[in-house]
Amino acid sequence: TAPLPLAFLGRTSTLVVQDPVSSLRRQLRSVQEKAPPGSFIAAWFWDIESGGMDLEQRGHGSAHEKFDVGIPRDGGIADLLTEAASPNPRFAAVICEDIERSGRDTFNALKLERKLADAGIPLLAADEPIDLAGMNATTILVRRVKQGIAEWYRFQIKEKAWKGLREHALDGWNIGPAPYGYLADRVPHPVPIKAAQGRTKTRLIPDPARAPVVAQIYT
C-alpha cells in the first residue's frame, strides 16, 4: 500500500539519426501513463547512445550535455546499476518505455536484467503487462522475442545502410566534402519529391587548379 518508487530508464540513439529531445520526452510520457497505481518516479537515468554497446561501456558518454531535454537526470545506465547495487537505492523497480530501450544487444540486455534482479529490483516495460509479483511465462516469452527482434533489427539496419552506401558510391555519387583535387558538382536529386525540396546529390569533377598537383605528386 505504500507508494512505489520507480527509476525511469531512457535511451535514444546517437544524435545524428534521431531527435533525442522528442524521443526521451515520449518515452517518459509512455512510462508515466502506464506506471502502476501509487507509484512515482524517484530517480532518472537516461543516455543518448547506441543500445548495441557492451553494458560496461554504456552510460559514460557526454552527448546528453548538448541538449536541454527538460527531464531530470541522475546519471546514465552505469549510475543506475551502481545505485541498484547499493544498500539503500531510492527505487524499488526500474521502468522503461519498451524493453529494447534497455539495449539492442540480447546478451547485454539480459545482463542488465539479471544485475537488477540480483539486487531484488524488477525491470518493467510500459508496453508489457506489469505485475509487481513477477513476470509470468507469457510475459517472459514476449520480452525475449522482442529482445531478439531488437538485435536483429540493429544488424539489419547496419547491413542495409552499408549496402546502400556502397551502391551510392558505385553509381558515382560522393558523400562528405570533396577531397583535394576535386570539386563538388551538385545536381538536383534524382528522386522527384526530394528534388522538390531543393535537395541535391554530388558528383566529383577534377579541380582545374588542384588536379594537376595530384597528378604531379603521383608522377
Short mmCIF file of C-alpha atoms in Angstrom, two decimals:
data_model
loop_
_atom_site.label_atom_id
_atom_site.label_comp_id
_atom_site.label_asym_id
_atom_site.label_seq_id
_atom_site.Cartn_x
_atom_site.Cartn_y
_atom_site.Cartn_z
CA THR A 1 0.00 0.00 0.00
CA ALA A 2 3.00 2.32 0.35
CA PRO A 3 3.93 4.46 -2.65
CA LEU A 4 6.22 2.56 -5.04
CA PRO A 5 9.38 4.45 -6.04
CA LEU A 6 10.48 3.83 -9.61
CA ALA A 7 13.59 4.65 -11.60
CA PHE A 8 12.99 5.89 -15.13
CA LEU A 9 15.33 4.27 -17.67
CA GLY A 10 15.52 6.04 -21.03
CA ARG A 11 17.76 5.74 -24.05
CA THR A 12 17.81 7.19 -27.51
CA SER A 13 20.21 6.55 -30.35
CA THR A 14 23.00 8.82 -31.40
CA LEU A 15 22.07 12.43 -32.02
CA VAL A 16 22.94 12.05 -35.72
CA VAL A 17 19.98 9.80 -36.57
CA GLN A 18 17.32 10.80 -34.07
CA ASP A 19 15.83 13.76 -32.21
CA PRO A 20 16.83 12.92 -28.63
CA VAL A 21 14.59 15.54 -27.04
CA SER A 22 11.29 14.37 -28.53
CA SER A 23 12.24 10.70 -28.17
CA LEU A 24 13.08 10.91 -24.48
CA ARG A 25 10.02 13.02 -23.71
CA ARG A 26 7.83 10.47 -25.47
CA GLN A 27 9.44 7.66 -23.51
CA LEU A 28 8.80 9.43 -20.22
CA ARG A 29 5.19 10.17 -21.14
CA SER A 30 4.60 6.50 -22.01
CA VAL A 31 6.09 5.42 -18.70
CA GLN A 32 4.01 7.88 -16.70
CA GLU A 33 0.82 6.75 -18.42
CA LYS A 34 1.44 3.04 -17.75
CA ALA A 35 3.18 3.15 -14.37
CA PRO A 36 1.46 1.09 -11.62
CA PRO A 37 -1.08 2.99 -9.48
CA GLY A 38 0.52 4.57 -6.45
CA SER A 39 3.97 4.63 -7.99
CA PHE A 40 6.13 7.66 -8.62
CA ILE A 41 9.46 8.32 -10.33
CA ALA A 42 12.12 8.77 -7.70
CA ALA A 43 15.22 8.63 -9.92
CA TRP A 44 16.01 9.46 -13.53
CA PHE A 45 18.58 7.65 -15.65
CA TRP A 46 18.87 8.18 -19.39
CA ASP A 47 21.52 8.25 -22.08
CA ILE A 48 21.99 9.33 -25.68
CA GLU A 49 23.97 6.43 -27.09
CA SER A 50 23.78 3.24 -29.08
CA GLY A 51 22.00 0.34 -27.44
CA GLY A 52 24.36 -2.10 -29.13
CA MET A 53 27.38 -1.41 -26.92
CA ASP A 54 28.55 -3.70 -24.15
CA LEU A 55 26.84 -2.96 -20.86
CA GLU A 56 30.14 -1.98 -19.21
CA GLN A 57 30.77 0.64 -21.90
CA ARG A 58 27.39 2.29 -21.64
CA GLY A 59 26.40 5.30 -19.60
CA HIS A 60 29.75 7.08 -19.78
CA GLY A 61 29.14 9.39 -22.75
CA SER A 62 28.58 13.14 -22.79
CA ALA A 63 26.10 13.50 -25.68
CA HIS A 64 23.35 14.40 -23.19
CA GLU A 65 25.20 17.62 -22.36
CA LYS A 66 24.38 19.06 -25.79
CA PHE A 67 20.61 19.10 -25.26
CA ASP A 68 18.08 20.66 -22.93
CA VAL A 69 15.78 17.66 -22.72
CA GLY A 70 13.73 19.07 -19.86
CA ILE A 71 13.91 15.79 -17.91
CA PRO A 72 15.88 15.40 -14.67
CA ARG A 73 18.96 13.21 -14.93
CA ASP A 74 20.67 11.44 -12.06
CA GLY A 75 23.09 9.76 -14.44
CA GLY A 76 23.20 7.07 -17.08
CA ILE A 77 22.77 3.33 -17.05
CA ALA A 78 26.11 2.85 -15.26
CA ASP A 79 24.89 5.07 -12.42
CA LEU A 80 21.61 3.16 -12.35
CA LEU A 81 23.44 -0.14 -11.80
CA THR A 82 25.71 1.39 -9.17
CA GLU A 83 22.76 2.66 -7.16
CA ALA A 84 20.79 -0.55 -7.63
CA ALA A 85 23.67 -2.48 -6.05
CA SER A 86 23.97 -0.05 -3.13
CA PRO A 87 22.47 -0.82 0.31
CA ASN A 88 19.66 1.73 0.00
CA PRO A 89 18.64 2.55 -3.57
CA ARG A 90 15.97 5.21 -3.99
CA PHE A 91 13.84 2.95 -6.16
CA ALA A 92 12.19 -0.46 -5.85
CA ALA A 93 11.74 -1.07 -9.59
CA VAL A 94 13.04 0.25 -12.91
CA ILE A 95 10.68 1.11 -15.75
CA CYS A 96 11.32 1.89 -19.42
CA GLU A 97 9.04 2.58 -22.37
CA ASP A 98 9.99 -0.55 -24.28
CA ILE A 99 12.39 -3.33 -23.36
CA GLU A 100 14.60 -2.51 -26.35
CA ARG A 101 15.33 0.82 -24.68
CA SER A 102 17.38 -1.18 -22.19
CA GLY A 103 19.57 -2.37 -25.07
CA ARG A 104 19.56 -3.68 -28.63
CA ASP A 105 22.02 -6.46 -27.89
CA THR A 106 20.31 -9.51 -26.40
CA PHE A 107 23.25 -10.63 -24.27
CA ASN A 108 23.77 -7.22 -22.67
CA ALA A 109 20.03 -6.61 -22.25
CA LEU A 110 19.78 -9.89 -20.35
CA LYS A 111 22.86 -8.98 -18.32
CA LEU A 112 21.21 -5.71 -17.26
CA GLU A 113 18.03 -7.54 -16.32
CA ARG A 114 19.98 -10.08 -14.26
CA LYS A 115 22.05 -7.46 -12.44
CA LEU A 116 18.88 -5.66 -11.41
CA ALA A 117 17.18 -8.92 -10.44
CA ASP A 118 20.15 -9.88 -8.27
CA ALA A 119 19.57 -6.64 -6.39
CA GLY A 120 15.88 -7.51 -6.00
CA ILE A 121 14.81 -4.83 -8.46
CA PRO A 122 12.50 -5.81 -11.34
CA LEU A 123 12.81 -4.24 -14.78
CA LEU A 124 9.38 -3.19 -16.07
CA ALA A 125 8.37 -2.08 -19.55
CA ALA A 126 5.41 0.21 -20.19
CA ASP A 127 4.29 -1.77 -23.24
CA GLU A 128 4.13 -5.06 -21.31
CA PRO A 129 1.63 -6.26 -18.70
CA ILE A 130 3.03 -5.07 -15.37
CA ASP A 131 2.78 -7.48 -12.44
CA LEU A 132 4.84 -6.49 -9.42
CA ALA A 133 4.63 -10.05 -8.13
CA GLY A 134 6.87 -11.10 -11.02
CA MET A 135 6.76 -11.88 -14.72
CA ASN A 136 4.71 -14.82 -15.88
CA ALA A 137 5.64 -17.25 -18.64
CA THR A 138 3.84 -15.30 -21.37
CA THR A 139 5.49 -12.00 -20.44
CA ILE A 140 8.91 -13.64 -20.45
CA LEU A 141 8.26 -15.15 -23.88
CA VAL A 142 7.12 -11.83 -25.34
CA ARG A 143 10.07 -9.98 -23.83
CA ARG A 144 12.65 -12.46 -25.10
CA VAL A 145 11.16 -12.37 -28.60
CA LYS A 146 11.24 -8.57 -28.62
CA GLN A 147 14.85 -8.54 -27.41
CA GLY A 148 15.81 -10.89 -30.23
CA ILE A 149 13.97 -8.76 -32.77
CA ALA A 150 15.68 -5.60 -31.46
CA GLU A 151 19.10 -7.15 -32.03
CA TRP A 152 18.11 -8.47 -35.47
CA TYR A 153 16.77 -5.02 -36.44
CA ARG A 154 20.03 -3.33 -35.40
CA PHE A 155 22.11 -5.63 -37.58
CA GLN A 156 19.65 -5.42 -40.48
CA ILE A 157 19.82 -1.62 -40.47
CA LYS A 158 23.64 -1.71 -40.41
CA GLU A 159 23.76 -4.16 -43.34
CA LYS A 160 21.25 -2.20 -45.43
CA ALA A 161 22.96 1.11 -44.68
CA TRP A 162 26.34 -0.27 -45.77
CA LYS A 163 24.93 -1.78 -48.96
CA GLY A 164 23.16 1.49 -49.72
CA LEU A 165 26.37 3.49 -49.26
CA ARG A 166 28.25 1.05 -51.48
CA GLU A 167 25.71 1.35 -54.29
CA HIS A 168 25.74 5.11 -53.84
CA ALA A 169 29.49 5.17 -54.43
CA LEU A 170 29.38 2.69 -57.32
CA ASP A 171 26.86 4.97 -59.04
CA GLY A 172 29.40 7.78 -58.88
CA TRP A 173 27.92 9.84 -56.04
CA ASN A 174 30.05 11.39 -53.33
CA ILE A 175 29.40 11.69 -49.58
CA GLY A 176 31.04 14.36 -47.48
CA PRO A 177 33.40 17.11 -48.59
CA ALA A 178 35.21 16.87 -51.90
CA PRO A 179 38.75 15.53 -51.46
CA TYR A 180 41.74 17.57 -52.56
CA GLY A 181 41.96 17.69 -56.34
CA TYR A 182 38.21 17.61 -56.91
CA LEU A 183 35.23 19.93 -56.87
CA ALA A 184 31.69 19.08 -55.79
CA ASP A 185 29.28 19.16 -58.73
CA ARG A 186 25.85 19.40 -57.16
CA VAL A 187 22.91 18.24 -59.26
CA PRO A 188 19.19 18.08 -58.46
CA HIS A 189 18.27 14.98 -56.50
CA PRO A 190 17.09 12.16 -58.82
CA VAL A 191 14.12 11.44 -56.53
CA PRO A 192 11.43 13.98 -57.59
CA ILE A 193 9.99 14.63 -54.13
CA LYS A 194 13.48 15.29 -52.74
CA ALA A 195 14.34 17.50 -55.71
CA ALA A 196 11.17 19.50 -55.00
CA GLN A 197 12.54 20.11 -51.50
CA GLY A 198 15.68 21.60 -53.03
CA ARG A 199 17.87 18.64 -52.12
CA THR A 200 20.85 17.72 -54.27
CA LYS A 201 23.38 14.95 -54.82
CA THR A 202 27.05 15.39 -55.52
CA ARG A 203 29.43 14.03 -58.12
CA LEU A 204 33.14 14.74 -58.12
CA ILE A 205 34.79 16.61 -61.01
CA PRO A 206 38.50 17.44 -61.30
CA ASP A 207 39.52 20.81 -59.86
CA PRO A 208 41.36 22.67 -62.64
CA ALA A 209 43.72 24.29 -60.15
CA ARG A 210 44.48 21.33 -57.86
CA ALA A 211 44.03 18.22 -60.01
CA PRO A 212 47.38 18.74 -61.84
CA VAL A 213 49.10 18.89 -58.45
CA VAL A 214 47.73 15.46 -57.52
CA ALA A 215 48.87 14.06 -60.86
CA GLN A 216 52.32 15.57 -60.37
CA ILE A 217 52.60 14.03 -56.88
CA TYR A 218 51.79 10.57 -58.19
CA THR A 219 54.10 11.01 -61.17
#
